[in-house]
Short mmCIF file of C-alpha atoms in Angstrom, two decimals:
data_model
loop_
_atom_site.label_atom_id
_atom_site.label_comp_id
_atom_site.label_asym_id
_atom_site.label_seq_id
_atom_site.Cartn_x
_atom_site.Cartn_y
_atom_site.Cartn_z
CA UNK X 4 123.19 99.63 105.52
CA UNK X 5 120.60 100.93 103.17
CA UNK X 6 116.89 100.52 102.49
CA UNK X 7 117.03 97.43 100.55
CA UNK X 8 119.53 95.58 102.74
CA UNK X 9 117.64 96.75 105.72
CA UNK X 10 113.96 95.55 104.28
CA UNK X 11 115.72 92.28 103.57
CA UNK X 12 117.17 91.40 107.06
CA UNK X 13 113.72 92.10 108.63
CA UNK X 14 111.83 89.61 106.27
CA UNK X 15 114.47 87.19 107.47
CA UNK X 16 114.05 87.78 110.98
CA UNK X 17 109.92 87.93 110.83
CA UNK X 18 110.12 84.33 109.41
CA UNK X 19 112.43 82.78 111.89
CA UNK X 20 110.24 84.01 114.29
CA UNK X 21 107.21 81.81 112.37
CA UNK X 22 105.13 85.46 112.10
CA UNK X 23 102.43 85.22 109.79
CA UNK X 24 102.32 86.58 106.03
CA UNK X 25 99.99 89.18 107.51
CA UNK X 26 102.69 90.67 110.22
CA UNK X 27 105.51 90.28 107.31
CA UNK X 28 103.46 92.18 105.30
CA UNK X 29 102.57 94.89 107.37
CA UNK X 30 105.52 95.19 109.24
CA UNK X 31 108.13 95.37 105.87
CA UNK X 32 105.72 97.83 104.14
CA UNK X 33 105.11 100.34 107.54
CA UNK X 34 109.24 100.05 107.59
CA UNK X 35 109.97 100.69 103.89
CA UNK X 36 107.17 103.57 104.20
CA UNK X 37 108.89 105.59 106.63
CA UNK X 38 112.18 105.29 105.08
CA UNK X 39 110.88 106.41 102.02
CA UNK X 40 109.29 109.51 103.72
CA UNK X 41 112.75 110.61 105.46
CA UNK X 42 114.80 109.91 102.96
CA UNK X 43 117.72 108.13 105.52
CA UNK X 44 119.55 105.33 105.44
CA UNK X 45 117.96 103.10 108.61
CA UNK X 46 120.93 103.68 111.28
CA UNK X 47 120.51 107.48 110.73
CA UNK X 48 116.39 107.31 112.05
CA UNK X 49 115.89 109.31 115.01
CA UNK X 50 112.50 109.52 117.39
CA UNK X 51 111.54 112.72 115.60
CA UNK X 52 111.99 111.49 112.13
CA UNK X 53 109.31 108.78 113.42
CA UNK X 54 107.03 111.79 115.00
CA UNK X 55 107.43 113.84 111.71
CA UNK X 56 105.99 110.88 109.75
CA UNK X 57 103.40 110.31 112.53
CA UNK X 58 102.34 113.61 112.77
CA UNK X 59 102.00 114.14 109.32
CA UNK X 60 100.27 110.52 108.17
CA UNK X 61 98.65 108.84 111.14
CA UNK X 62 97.28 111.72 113.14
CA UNK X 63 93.34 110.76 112.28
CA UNK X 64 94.16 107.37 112.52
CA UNK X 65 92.52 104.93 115.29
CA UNK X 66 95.29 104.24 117.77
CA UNK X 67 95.22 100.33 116.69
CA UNK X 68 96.86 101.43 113.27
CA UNK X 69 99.07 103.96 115.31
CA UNK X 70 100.20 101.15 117.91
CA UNK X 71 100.58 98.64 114.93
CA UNK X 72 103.12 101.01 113.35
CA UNK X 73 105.01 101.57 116.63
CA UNK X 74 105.61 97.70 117.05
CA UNK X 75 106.80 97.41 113.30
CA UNK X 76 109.59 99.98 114.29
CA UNK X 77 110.64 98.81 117.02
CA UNK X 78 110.61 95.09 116.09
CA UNK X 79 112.60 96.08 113.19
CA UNK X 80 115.44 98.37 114.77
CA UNK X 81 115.70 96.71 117.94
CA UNK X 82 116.59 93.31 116.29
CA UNK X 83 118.29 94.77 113.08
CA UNK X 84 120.15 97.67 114.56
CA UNK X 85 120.05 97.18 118.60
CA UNK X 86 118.33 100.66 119.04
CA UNK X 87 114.90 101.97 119.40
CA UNK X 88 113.94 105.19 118.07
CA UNK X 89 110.36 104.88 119.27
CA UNK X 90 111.22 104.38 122.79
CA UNK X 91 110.60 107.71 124.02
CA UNK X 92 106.96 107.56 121.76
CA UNK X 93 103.79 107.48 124.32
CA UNK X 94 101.28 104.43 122.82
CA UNK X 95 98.08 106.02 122.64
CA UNK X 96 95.11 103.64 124.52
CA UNK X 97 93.48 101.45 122.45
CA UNK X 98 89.68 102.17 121.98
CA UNK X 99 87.14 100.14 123.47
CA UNK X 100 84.91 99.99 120.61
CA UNK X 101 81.79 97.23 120.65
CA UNK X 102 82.37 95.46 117.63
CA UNK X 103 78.36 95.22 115.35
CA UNK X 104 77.04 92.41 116.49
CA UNK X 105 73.71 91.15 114.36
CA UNK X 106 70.18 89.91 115.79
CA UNK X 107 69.24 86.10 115.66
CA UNK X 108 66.31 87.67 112.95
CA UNK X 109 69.50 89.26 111.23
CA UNK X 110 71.19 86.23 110.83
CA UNK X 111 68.27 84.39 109.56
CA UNK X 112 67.62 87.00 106.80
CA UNK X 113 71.49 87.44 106.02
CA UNK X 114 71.72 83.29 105.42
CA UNK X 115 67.68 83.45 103.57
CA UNK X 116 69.77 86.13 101.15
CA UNK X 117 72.34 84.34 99.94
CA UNK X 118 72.86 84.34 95.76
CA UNK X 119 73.50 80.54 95.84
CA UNK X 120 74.19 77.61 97.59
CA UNK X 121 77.66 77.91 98.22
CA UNK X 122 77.79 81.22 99.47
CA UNK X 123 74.79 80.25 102.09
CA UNK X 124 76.67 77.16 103.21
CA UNK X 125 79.71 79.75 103.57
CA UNK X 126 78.25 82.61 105.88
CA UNK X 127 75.94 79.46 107.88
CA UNK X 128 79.21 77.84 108.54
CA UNK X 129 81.07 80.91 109.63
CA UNK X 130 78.32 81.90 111.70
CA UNK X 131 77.63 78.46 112.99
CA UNK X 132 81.49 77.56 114.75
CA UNK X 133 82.47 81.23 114.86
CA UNK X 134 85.31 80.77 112.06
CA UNK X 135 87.69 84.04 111.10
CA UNK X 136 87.56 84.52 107.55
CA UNK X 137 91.02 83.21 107.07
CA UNK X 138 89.73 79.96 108.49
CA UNK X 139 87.44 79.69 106.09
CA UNK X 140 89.82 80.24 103.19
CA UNK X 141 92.44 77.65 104.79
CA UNK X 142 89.74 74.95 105.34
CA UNK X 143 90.60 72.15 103.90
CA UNK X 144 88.46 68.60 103.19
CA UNK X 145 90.54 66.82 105.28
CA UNK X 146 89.98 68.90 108.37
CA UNK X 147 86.23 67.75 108.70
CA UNK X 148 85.77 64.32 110.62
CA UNK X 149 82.41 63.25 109.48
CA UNK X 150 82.15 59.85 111.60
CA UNK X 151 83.43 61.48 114.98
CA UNK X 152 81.36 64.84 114.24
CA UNK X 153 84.09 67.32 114.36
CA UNK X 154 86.64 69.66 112.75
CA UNK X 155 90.23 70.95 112.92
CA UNK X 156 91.12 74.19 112.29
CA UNK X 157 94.92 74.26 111.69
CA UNK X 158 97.56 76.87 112.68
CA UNK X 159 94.83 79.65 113.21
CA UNK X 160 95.85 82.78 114.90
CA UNK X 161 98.66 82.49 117.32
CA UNK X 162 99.62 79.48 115.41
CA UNK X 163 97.05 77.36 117.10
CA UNK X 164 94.98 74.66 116.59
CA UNK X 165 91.52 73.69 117.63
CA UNK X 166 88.46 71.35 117.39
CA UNK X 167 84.82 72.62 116.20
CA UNK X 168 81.98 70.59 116.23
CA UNK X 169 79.71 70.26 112.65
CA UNK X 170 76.41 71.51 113.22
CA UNK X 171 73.81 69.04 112.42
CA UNK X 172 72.02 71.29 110.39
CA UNK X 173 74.39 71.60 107.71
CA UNK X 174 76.24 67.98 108.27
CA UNK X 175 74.37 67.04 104.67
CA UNK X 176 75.45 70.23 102.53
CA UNK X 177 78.39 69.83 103.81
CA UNK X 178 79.27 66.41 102.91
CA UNK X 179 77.69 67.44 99.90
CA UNK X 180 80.20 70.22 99.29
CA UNK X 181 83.52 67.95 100.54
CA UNK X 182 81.80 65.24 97.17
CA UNK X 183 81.68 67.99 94.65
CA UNK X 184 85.40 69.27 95.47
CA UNK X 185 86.96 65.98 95.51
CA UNK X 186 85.26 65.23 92.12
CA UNK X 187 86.80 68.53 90.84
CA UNK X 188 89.87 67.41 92.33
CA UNK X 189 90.12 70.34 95.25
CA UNK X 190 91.63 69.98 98.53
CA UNK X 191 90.19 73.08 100.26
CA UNK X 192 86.34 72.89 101.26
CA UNK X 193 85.90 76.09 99.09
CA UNK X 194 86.90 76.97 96.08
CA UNK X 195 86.55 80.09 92.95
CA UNK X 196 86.66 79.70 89.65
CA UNK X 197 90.65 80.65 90.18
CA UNK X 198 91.06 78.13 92.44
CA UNK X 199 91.60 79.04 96.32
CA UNK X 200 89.56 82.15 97.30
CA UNK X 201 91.14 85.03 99.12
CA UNK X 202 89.72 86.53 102.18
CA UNK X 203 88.64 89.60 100.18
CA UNK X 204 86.25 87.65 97.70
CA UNK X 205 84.52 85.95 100.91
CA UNK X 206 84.30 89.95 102.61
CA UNK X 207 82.39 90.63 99.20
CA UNK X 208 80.28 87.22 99.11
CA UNK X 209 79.09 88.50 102.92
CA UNK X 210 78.91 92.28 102.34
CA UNK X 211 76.57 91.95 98.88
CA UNK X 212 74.51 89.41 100.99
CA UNK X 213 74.24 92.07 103.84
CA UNK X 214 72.89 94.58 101.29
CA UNK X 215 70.50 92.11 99.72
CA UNK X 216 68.95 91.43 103.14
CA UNK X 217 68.43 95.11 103.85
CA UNK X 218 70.81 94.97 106.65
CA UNK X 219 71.49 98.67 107.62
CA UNK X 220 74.60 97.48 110.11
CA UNK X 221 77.76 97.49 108.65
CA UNK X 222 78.21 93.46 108.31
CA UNK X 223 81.56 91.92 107.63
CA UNK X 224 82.86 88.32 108.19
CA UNK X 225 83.91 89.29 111.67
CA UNK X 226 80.50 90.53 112.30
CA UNK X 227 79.19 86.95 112.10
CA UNK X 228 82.12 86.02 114.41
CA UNK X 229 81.02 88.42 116.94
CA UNK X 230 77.14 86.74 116.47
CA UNK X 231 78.39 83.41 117.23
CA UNK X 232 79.92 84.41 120.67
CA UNK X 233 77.45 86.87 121.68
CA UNK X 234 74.45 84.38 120.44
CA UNK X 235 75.91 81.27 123.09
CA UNK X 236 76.61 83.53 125.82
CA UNK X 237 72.63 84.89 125.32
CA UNK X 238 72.15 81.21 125.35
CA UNK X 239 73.88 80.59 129.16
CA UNK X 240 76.97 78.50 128.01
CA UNK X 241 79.99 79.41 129.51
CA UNK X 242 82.43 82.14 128.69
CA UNK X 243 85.37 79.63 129.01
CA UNK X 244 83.54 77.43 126.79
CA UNK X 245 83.30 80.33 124.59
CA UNK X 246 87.04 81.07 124.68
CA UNK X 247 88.17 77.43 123.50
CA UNK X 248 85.55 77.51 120.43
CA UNK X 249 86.96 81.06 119.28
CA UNK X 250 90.54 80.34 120.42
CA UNK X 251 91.41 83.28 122.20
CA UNK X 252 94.39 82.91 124.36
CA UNK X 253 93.35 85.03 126.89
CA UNK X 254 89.91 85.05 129.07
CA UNK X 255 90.09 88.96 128.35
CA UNK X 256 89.48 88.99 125.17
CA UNK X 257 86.85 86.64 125.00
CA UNK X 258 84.72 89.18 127.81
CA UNK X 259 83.78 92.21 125.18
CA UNK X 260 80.70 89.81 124.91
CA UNK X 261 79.50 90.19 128.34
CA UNK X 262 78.98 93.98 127.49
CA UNK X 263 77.25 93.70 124.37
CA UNK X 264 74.77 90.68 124.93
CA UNK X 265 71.90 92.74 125.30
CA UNK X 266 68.99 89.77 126.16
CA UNK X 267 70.02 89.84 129.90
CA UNK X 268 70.00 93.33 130.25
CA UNK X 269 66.60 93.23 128.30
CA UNK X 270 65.36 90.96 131.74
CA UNK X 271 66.35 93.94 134.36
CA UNK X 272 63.42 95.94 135.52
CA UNK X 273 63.47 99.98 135.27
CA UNK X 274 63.36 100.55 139.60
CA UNK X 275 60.53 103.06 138.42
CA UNK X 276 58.77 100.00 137.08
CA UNK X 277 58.99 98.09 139.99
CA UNK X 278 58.34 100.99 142.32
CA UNK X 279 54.80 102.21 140.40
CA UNK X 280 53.29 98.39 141.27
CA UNK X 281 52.67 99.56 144.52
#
């Protein structure tokens, strides 16, 4: 079987399995990449062609990207080839990194910063219900429920759906927004000149705004994801609550926000402090 054949059978298999575009894409080009850099035809990969290429391109690489790359291999050759040649690979431990996280002033000086209405309405909404930026790009008019209050977000990570609530606050631009794209005949709640915007022109809309605001942090859509959560556990709701409005699957992932909601800890008294009353 060669390269071709092999890249082929594996785009096949990712989409009977329903994996995203993103996983298809990633997982083709890491497989076509390290073919290309042994120069083999796919049965003839050995665990040492894979460290080669490992130690070579990945070796200052965060073990996320290293893991990633691990799982494209061995998705690929155990259900193209029935072998593994990464099975004698150690996974490196992913890092616990805090992800930035922006002050309720922050937020309020990102949205004040905006260029124009749109793009405000964008980064209040995505800070507002806590919505990936892929959300944002696959939200459609017909998601939003204006009479019961609510939205659906459809087929979001994990191939999952969920319910957000609409935020009073922006209830009226946003039924503003849904008028103007069904006069323009859109379907999706926001729209380019080009049509459909990709996630990269929304990173841009949020990053320029960042700068504007003389935010030092390094702000992307994410960031305001991480707000949200951090923001309504600062506010005492609960973290289970929390998990259902960001859809994480497991409680797990949802608890990085215990350790970086700072307001609590801000509370707790230095034992010096207490002990120098006396």
């Amino acid at each position: 079987m060669n390269r071709d054949e092999f890249l082929r059978k594996l785009e096949i298999e990712l989409k009977i399995s329903k994996n995203s575009n993103y996983t298809l894409r990633n997982y083709v080009k890491i497989n076509e990449t390290l073919l290309n850099f042994v120069s083999k035809n796919p049965e003839d990969v050995v665990s040492d062609d894979v460290k080669a290429y490992m130690a070579e391109n990945l070796s200052n690489r965060a073990s996320t990207s290293i893991i990633l790359f691990l799982s494209a291999l061995r998705y690929a050759y155990s259900n193209i080839l029935q072998k593994d040649p990464t099975v004698s690979i150690k996974r490196p431990k992913r890092e616990k990194k805090l992800p930035t996280v922006l002050t309720k002033e922050e937020i309020t000086k990102l949205i004040d910063a905006a260029d124009n209405r749109k793009s405000k309405l964008m980064i209040s909404l995505m800070y507002a219900i806590g919505l990936r930026v892929s959300e944002v790009v696959s939200l459609q008019i017909k998601n939003l429920n204006f009479e019961e209050k609510i939205g659906h977000i459809r087929q979001a990570k994990g191939r999952k759906d969920r319910v957000f609530n609409i935020p009073n606050f922006l209830e009226k631009d946003l039924r503003k927004q849904v008028e103007r794209q069904k006069n323009n005949k859109q379907e999706y709640l926001f729209t380019g000149h080009k049509g459909k915007l990709s996630a990269r022109n929304i990173q841009k809309i949020v990053s320029n705004t960042s700068k504007k605001a003389g935010i030092e942090k390094d702000v992307h859509c994410h960031t305001l994801r991480h707000s949200f959560a951090t923001h309504l556990l600062e506010n005492g709701v609960d973290i289970r609550k929390i998990q259902e409005l960001l859809g994480h699957a497991d409680l797990s992932t949802t608890q990085i926000y215990t350790h970086i909601s700072t307001e609590e800890l801000k509370k707790i008294k230095s034992p010096l402090d207490e002990l120098m009353k006396k």
